[in-house]
Amino acid sequence: MQNAASTTLPPTGSGTPGDRAFFGHPRALATLFFTEMWERFSYYGMRALLILFMTSAAAEGGLGFDNAKAGAIYGLYTAGVYLFALPGGWLADRLFGQQRAVLYGGVLIACGHFTLAVPGLFTFYAGLVLIVLGTGLLKPNISTIVGQLYSATDERRDAGFSIFYMGINIGGFLAPLVCGYLGEEIDWHLGFVAAGVGMILGLVQYVAGLKHLGRAGIMIPSGFEPAAENRRRQQIYRRLAGGLVAMAGLAGLLAAGWLPLTVVELANATLIIIAGFAIACFAYMFAAGGLDTGEKQRLGAIALLFVFSWIFWSGFEQGGSSFNLFARDLTDRVILGWEFPASWFQFVNSAFVILLVPVFAALWLRLGKRQPAVPVKFALGLLLLGAGFAVLTVGANIAAEGTKVGLGWLVVVYLLHTCGELCLSPVGLSTVSRLAPARFTGQMMGLWFLSISLGNLTAGQLAGKTETLSMAQIFFWVFVVSSAAGITIALFQRPIRRLMTVDP
Ligand code: PHE
């Protein structure tokens, strides 16, 4: 992490307070909103098909994997997508700036989906790798640019991230409908093509709207002499090449079966490696990042929030894993004599986000300076998550007695979880973009995404425990841990707030 002399611009608030062209927010937010909407359309559209495609028989055009293998690939893929946000953010800080990183990421993602659209095992894995790399470049950096539209004291920041979050979920809502239908009903590969086309639409829109972004996400010159600048860049390219070679080597070892790890062991090892890496990154920035006292305090605050974010996503992301099993096995899904597919519950979260974002955005805006402080919003998020798990514990206990529960149970849980998500997730992105030391904005966002990556992995591991523990037991313990976490952060909100102070 040296060479910090070359940096992106600090959050300049390039969308000046007077720019209110998009729902009271800078016009640039519209460009980022629609880019991310299409990126998430492609991500969730493909994700809706992924496990079905892997597990369906070759005769049906699928890959014919067993559930364990498919599940492991699914878990490692979803964790990988957010893991690579870290190198993505790092590269944006040092080489591209966020604006260009988003462009390159989008191109890689589109290539990934079109690669998946070509039948064959090699194209399948290659497509997944391209999407992981592309999302690592796009997702954290587009969030960083959103943050740069607001000055550190602009009260619209949290509301801006909430609006941005709405774009995410419009994409997430439409995707399973379009890609899911095409993939499941017509041809898997057509579903992947649809995801790729979505990303292309997003890219066209992004390039057309670049002019609105102004200086947000642009690299400033490093100030080095050309020769020194060349050396700096070459060093980065060498590290990049080294990283890619190491990754290819690891993939080769795994593919050849020379790393005798079970999938579960691989997931456990990955968890430890990611967590260790996150600790090392925080420690490095703290000790050797050249930060002043205020910046160190804010870094400490982000590190604390990181832990709570991990806990939150470990519960929340079970929406795709154990809740799916709950929907399939323990929920009565018959409406008017017809049993709808378990996977339809995947829409509920996005639908609630779309309905509730305007409510939350208006609420934060109206409360202005009186709105709850960030740690309190985190506490609310975790308590709502816990409340959802409490409801589900009761539901699972009832169902354990042999009667399936009504679909209202899961709907209520998703409602609670979505409210929790809206208290915590956009606020987390917004806070990291505001508190990150200016030199590290991109990689700080990448580091933040590691908490989400860890959460995805833990959520998968917890769902895997349904073989040894009852669902009710798992849900109960998640309820206990998330509620305890919520109470803890609420109790310590004052000292955490003190760490977060930014001089205007
Ligand atoms: N549903 C959210 C999204 O796709 C989950 C998420 C939040 C992922 C924050 C990364 C960061 O954006």
CSV table of C-alpha atoms and ligand atoms in Angstrom, one decimal, residues 36 40 43-44 82 139 143 165 168-169 313 316-317 349 421 425 429 448-449 452 456, ligand 1:
chain,number,residue,atom,x,y,z
A,36,GLU,CA,-25.7,-0.1,-10.7
A,40,ARG,CA,-27.3,-5.8,-10.2
A,43,TYR,CA,-25.7,-10.2,-11.0
A,44,TYR,CA,-29.0,-11.3,-9.5
A,82,TYR,CA,-17.2,-9.2,-2.7
A,139,LYS,CA,-19.2,-2.5,-7.1
A,143,SER,CA,-20.3,3.3,-4.2
A,165,TYR,CA,-29.9,1.3,-2.9
A,168,ILE,CA,-29.8,-1.9,-6.8
A,169,ASN,CA,-33.0,-3.5,-5.8
A,313,TRP,CA,-24.7,-10.1,6.8
A,316,PHE,CA,-29.3,-11.5,6.4
A,317,GLU,CA,-27.7,-13.5,3.6
A,349,ASN,CA,-36.7,-8.5,-0.1
A,421,GLU,CA,-31.0,-3.7,6.0
A,425,SER,CA,-26.5,-1.2,4.7
A,429,LEU,CA,-21.6,2.5,2.6
A,448,TRP,CA,-15.6,-2.8,3.9
A,449,PHE,CA,-16.9,-5.2,1.3
A,452,ILE,CA,-20.0,-8.6,3.3
A,456,ASN,CA,-22.0,-14.4,2.8
B,1,PHE,N1,-28.4,-6.4,-1.9
B,1,PHE,C1,-27.2,-5.7,-1.7
B,1,PHE,C2,-26.6,-5.4,-3.1
B,1,PHE,O1,-26.6,-6.3,-3.9
B,1,PHE,C3,-26.3,-6.4,-0.8
B,1,PHE,C4,-25.0,-5.6,-0.7
B,1,PHE,C5,-24.9,-4.5,0.1
B,1,PHE,C6,-23.9,-6.1,-1.3
B,1,PHE,C7,-23.7,-3.8,0.2
B,1,PHE,C8,-22.7,-5.3,-1.2
B,1,PHE,C9,-22.6,-4.2,-0.5
B,1,PHE,O2,-26.0,-4.4,-3.3
